[in-house]
XYZ file of N, CA, C and O in Angstrom:
320
model
N 0.951 -4.024 14.659
C 2.146 -3.357 14.812
C 2.672 -2.135 14.039
O 1.561 -0.682 14.300
N 4.317 -1.394 14.131
C 4.336 -0.167 14.103
C 4.470 0.679 13.227
O 3.825 -0.437 11.718
N 4.049 2.148 12.860
C 3.383 2.204 11.547
C 4.861 2.481 10.302
O 5.116 1.934 9.370
N 5.868 1.915 11.146
C 7.894 1.481 10.473
C 7.378 0.186 10.224
O 7.718 0.833 8.634
N 6.839 0.194 10.440
C 6.931 -1.989 9.994
C 5.968 -1.832 8.845
O 6.168 -3.114 7.767
N 4.791 -1.023 9.327
C 3.742 -0.571 8.159
C 4.934 -0.571 6.784
O 4.293 -1.197 5.739
N 5.448 0.323 6.409
C 5.700 0.686 6.173
C 6.842 0.685 5.089
O 7.090 0.408 3.922
N 7.599 -0.689 5.746
C 9.132 -0.986 5.382
C 8.309 -2.341 4.777
O 8.684 -2.501 3.207
N 7.161 -2.327 4.849
C 6.671 -4.187 4.039
C 5.803 -3.551 3.096
O 5.378 -4.314 2.251
N 5.530 -2.355 2.696
C 5.122 -1.767 2.073
C 5.204 -1.632 0.868
O 5.445 -2.374 -0.269
N 5.938 -1.018 1.269
C 7.449 -0.805 0.059
C 8.015 -1.622 -0.731
O 8.287 -2.029 -1.344
N 8.115 -2.996 0.223
C 9.025 -3.902 -0.171
C 7.745 -4.993 -1.472
O 8.175 -5.394 -1.672
N 6.952 -5.276 -1.047
C 5.730 -5.409 -1.836
C 6.294 -4.390 -3.110
O 5.854 -5.844 -3.742
N 5.845 -3.602 -2.786
C 5.793 -2.251 -4.026
C 7.200 -2.941 -5.134
O 6.930 -3.070 -6.325
N 8.289 -2.765 -4.739
C 9.742 -2.897 -5.247
C 9.455 -4.411 -5.932
O 9.736 -4.807 -6.632
N 9.239 -6.148 -4.482
C 9.229 -7.115 -4.923
C 7.706 -7.593 -5.853
O 8.572 -7.678 -7.806
N 6.826 -7.284 -6.394
C 5.262 -7.354 -6.864
C 5.538 -6.834 -7.870
O 5.441 -7.338 -8.938
N 5.655 -5.295 -7.930
C 5.216 -4.519 -8.944
C 6.757 -3.676 -9.735
O 6.722 -2.845 -10.779
N 7.961 -4.340 -9.277
C 9.036 -3.970 -8.946
C 9.125 -2.803 -9.883
O 10.214 -2.108 -11.064
N 8.868 -1.576 -8.617
C 8.831 -0.112 -8.527
C 9.907 -0.305 -8.303
O 10.600 -0.617 -7.012
N 11.352 0.919 -8.360
C 12.554 1.598 -7.857
C 12.290 2.342 -6.462
O 11.425 3.009 -6.686
N 12.693 1.853 -5.441
C 12.319 2.313 -4.512
C 12.722 3.800 -4.286
O 11.998 4.222 -3.644
N 13.548 4.459 -4.907
C 13.751 5.335 -5.010
C 12.444 6.140 -5.871
O 12.404 7.456 -5.153
N 11.377 5.903 -6.783
C 10.620 5.829 -6.441
C 9.273 6.252 -5.776
O 7.916 6.929 -5.746
N 8.896 5.305 -5.173
C 8.598 5.718 -3.966
C 8.434 6.737 -3.424
O 8.755 7.163 -1.987
N 7.470 7.922 -2.910
C 7.214 8.867 -2.686
C 5.872 8.863 -2.043
O 4.107 8.507 -2.265
N 6.100 8.895 -0.203
C 5.342 8.836 0.728
C 3.951 10.250 0.427
O 2.532 9.385 0.888
N 4.439 10.712 -0.330
C 3.212 12.110 -0.586
C 2.354 12.027 -2.316
O 1.382 13.050 -2.351
N 2.818 11.690 -3.330
C 2.259 11.306 -4.073
C 1.439 10.503 -4.785
O 1.357 9.226 -3.752
N 0.452 11.470 -5.269
C -0.374 10.057 -5.627
C -0.041 8.628 -5.981
O 0.402 8.114 -6.533
N -0.992 7.970 -5.326
C -0.875 6.534 -5.608
C -0.339 5.419 -6.830
O 0.999 5.576 -7.731
N -1.868 6.153 -7.887
C -1.131 5.214 -8.810
C -0.132 6.239 -9.859
O 0.604 6.238 -10.414
N -0.829 7.712 -10.117
C 0.065 8.801 -10.744
C 2.126 8.479 -10.430
O 3.194 8.253 -11.158
N 2.074 8.609 -9.248
C 4.087 8.484 -8.778
C 4.144 7.044 -9.084
O 5.984 7.021 -9.684
N 3.444 6.282 -8.550
C 4.063 4.745 -9.088
C 3.996 3.358 -9.980
O 5.042 3.261 -10.030
N 2.653 4.588 -10.963
C 3.011 4.426 -12.246
C 2.101 2.854 -13.017
O 2.582 2.384 -13.476
N 0.849 2.452 -11.512
C 0.996 1.453 -11.438
C -0.776 1.764 -12.156
O -1.093 3.094 -11.891
N -1.947 0.146 -12.610
C -3.141 1.253 -13.236
C -3.645 0.601 -12.008
O -3.544 -0.224 -11.625
N -4.869 0.154 -12.798
C -6.417 -0.021 -11.448
C -6.678 -1.771 -11.193
O -6.619 -1.975 -10.216
N -6.378 -1.949 -11.980
C -5.702 -3.284 -11.444
C -4.858 -4.222 -11.393
O -4.848 -5.080 -10.432
N -3.838 -3.138 -10.749
C -2.687 -3.189 -10.242
C -2.805 -3.402 -8.705
O -2.363 -3.173 -7.681
N -3.348 -1.858 -8.757
C -4.376 -1.350 -7.739
C -5.072 -2.618 -6.839
O -4.972 -3.342 -5.486
N -5.822 -3.706 -7.641
C -6.534 -4.484 -6.736
C -5.794 -5.167 -5.729
O -5.349 -6.000 -5.282
N -4.911 -5.960 -7.489
C -3.455 -6.417 -7.007
C -2.753 -6.454 -5.736
O -2.649 -7.303 -4.651
N -2.355 -4.965 -5.640
C -2.196 -5.235 -4.409
C -2.378 -4.807 -3.393
O -2.215 -5.444 -1.862
N -4.069 -4.399 -3.111
C -5.250 -4.279 -2.722
C -5.362 -6.093 -2.267
O -5.274 -6.088 -0.454
N -5.436 -7.014 -2.878
C -5.073 -8.641 -2.463
C -3.609 -9.254 -1.667
O -3.879 -9.666 -0.592
N -2.722 -8.049 -1.981
C -1.467 -8.414 -1.326
C -1.558 -7.677 0.094
O -1.367 -8.569 0.832
N -2.326 -6.490 0.432
C -2.831 -6.147 1.582
C -2.940 -7.138 2.053
O -2.673 -7.442 3.493
N -4.746 -7.422 2.307
C -4.888 -8.186 2.722
C -4.543 -9.723 2.898
O -4.598 -9.776 4.487
N -3.187 -10.412 2.129
C -3.207 -11.747 2.562
C -2.074 -11.246 3.724
O -1.716 -11.271 3.893
N -0.591 -10.223 3.646
C 0.807 -9.631 4.525
C 0.187 -9.254 5.546
O 0.564 -9.574 6.785
N -1.280 -8.829 6.169
C -1.453 -7.875 7.596
C -2.842 -7.960 7.821
O -2.994 -8.032 8.611
N -3.531 -9.552 7.078
C -5.044 -10.367 8.080
C -6.084 -9.496 8.127
O -5.923 -9.596 8.639
N -6.484 -8.475 6.891
C -7.112 -8.008 7.232
C -8.250 -8.031 5.766
O -7.150 -7.720 5.074
N -9.196 -7.281 6.172
C -10.373 -7.232 4.469
C -10.385 -5.936 4.444
O -10.597 -5.415 5.347
N -9.594 -5.324 3.339
C -9.447 -4.017 2.544
C -10.681 -3.593 1.924
O -11.457 -4.245 1.528
N -12.039 -2.749 2.896
C -12.997 -2.303 2.499
C -13.021 -1.317 1.468
O -12.744 0.165 2.166
N -13.913 -1.652 0.354
C -13.470 -0.433 -0.751
C -14.129 1.361 -0.209
O -13.335 2.218 -0.249
N -15.263 1.120 0.580
C -15.686 2.575 0.767
C -14.072 3.771 1.943
O -15.275 4.532 2.013
N -13.531 2.634 2.813
C -12.773 3.214 3.104
C -11.529 3.400 2.759
O -10.861 4.488 3.158
N -11.858 3.458 1.138
C -9.959 3.480 0.586
C -10.336 5.031 -0.685
O -9.408 5.151 -0.465
N -12.295 5.275 -0.246
C -11.866 6.451 -0.556
C -11.347 7.692 0.313
O -10.751 8.761 -0.793
N -10.916 7.515 1.064
C -10.104 9.030 1.000
C -8.706 9.086 1.035
O -7.857 9.886 1.354
N -7.763 7.639 0.331
C -6.340 7.685 0.123
C -6.407 8.064 -1.203
O -5.871 7.239 -1.691
N -5.412 8.950 -0.859
C -4.800 10.047 -1.702
C -3.254 9.653 -2.462
O -3.093 10.164 -3.162
N -2.598 9.399 -0.917
C -1.054 9.326 -1.116
C -0.490 7.538 -0.642
O -1.427 7.276 0.237
N 0.715 7.788 -0.586
C 1.050 6.375 0.314
C 1.323 6.759 1.605
O 1.235 5.831 1.999
N 0.847 8.200 2.558
C 0.872 8.082 3.060
C -0.607 7.347 4.403
O -0.102 7.360 5.396
N -1.607 8.095 3.547
C -2.582 7.787 3.468
C -3.081 5.968 3.340
O -3.667 5.628 5.045
N -2.354 5.901 2.591
C -2.359 3.815 2.506
C -1.522 3.673 3.650
O -2.017 2.902 5.094
N -0.123 3.733 4.269
C -0.061 3.618 5.062
C -0.463 4.020 6.692
O -0.284 2.800 7.951
N -1.005 4.941 7.570
C -2.158 5.022 8.133
C -3.266 4.229 8.102
O -3.799 3.675 9.457
N -3.619 3.923 7.025
C -5.011 2.876 7.355
C -3.913 1.583 7.559
O -5.226 0.798 8.270
N -3.157 1.141 7.069
C -3.205 0.130 7.598
C -2.602 -0.754 8.484
O -2.739 -1.490 9.172
N -1.757 0.625 9.164
C -1.365 0.243 10.678
C -2.127 -0.059 11.130
O -2.726 -0.088 12.240
N -3.611 1.275 11.345
C -4.531 0.583 12.065
C -5.751 -0.509 11.865
O -6.154 -0.358 13.218
N -5.455 -0.461 10.750
C -5.904 -2.183 10.797
C -4.998 -3.509 10.938
O -5.423 -4.690 11.553
N -3.653 -3.597 10.629
C -2.772 -4.496 10.935
C -3.636 -4.916 11.968
O -3.641 -4.784 13.446
N -2.751 -6.591 12.191
C -2.911 -7.479 13.308
C -1.822 -7.511 13.392
O -0.903 -7.515 13.449
């Protein structure tokens, strides 16, 4: 799966599942602050990523993820 496909799919999840306006999605902004989500939403997002991309997210690997670009890269590297 290409990074472009991952970005498109993750953004669609954010729009559909969390009702985030597309204009708010800033790849360089802090995920929680920029998207206005809380820690429970973040857990829901991880579950959706696992379901949609077919891999298990490892908490220890998530520590370095600060913005959506980092998240896109993480998912792209692990997606089937």
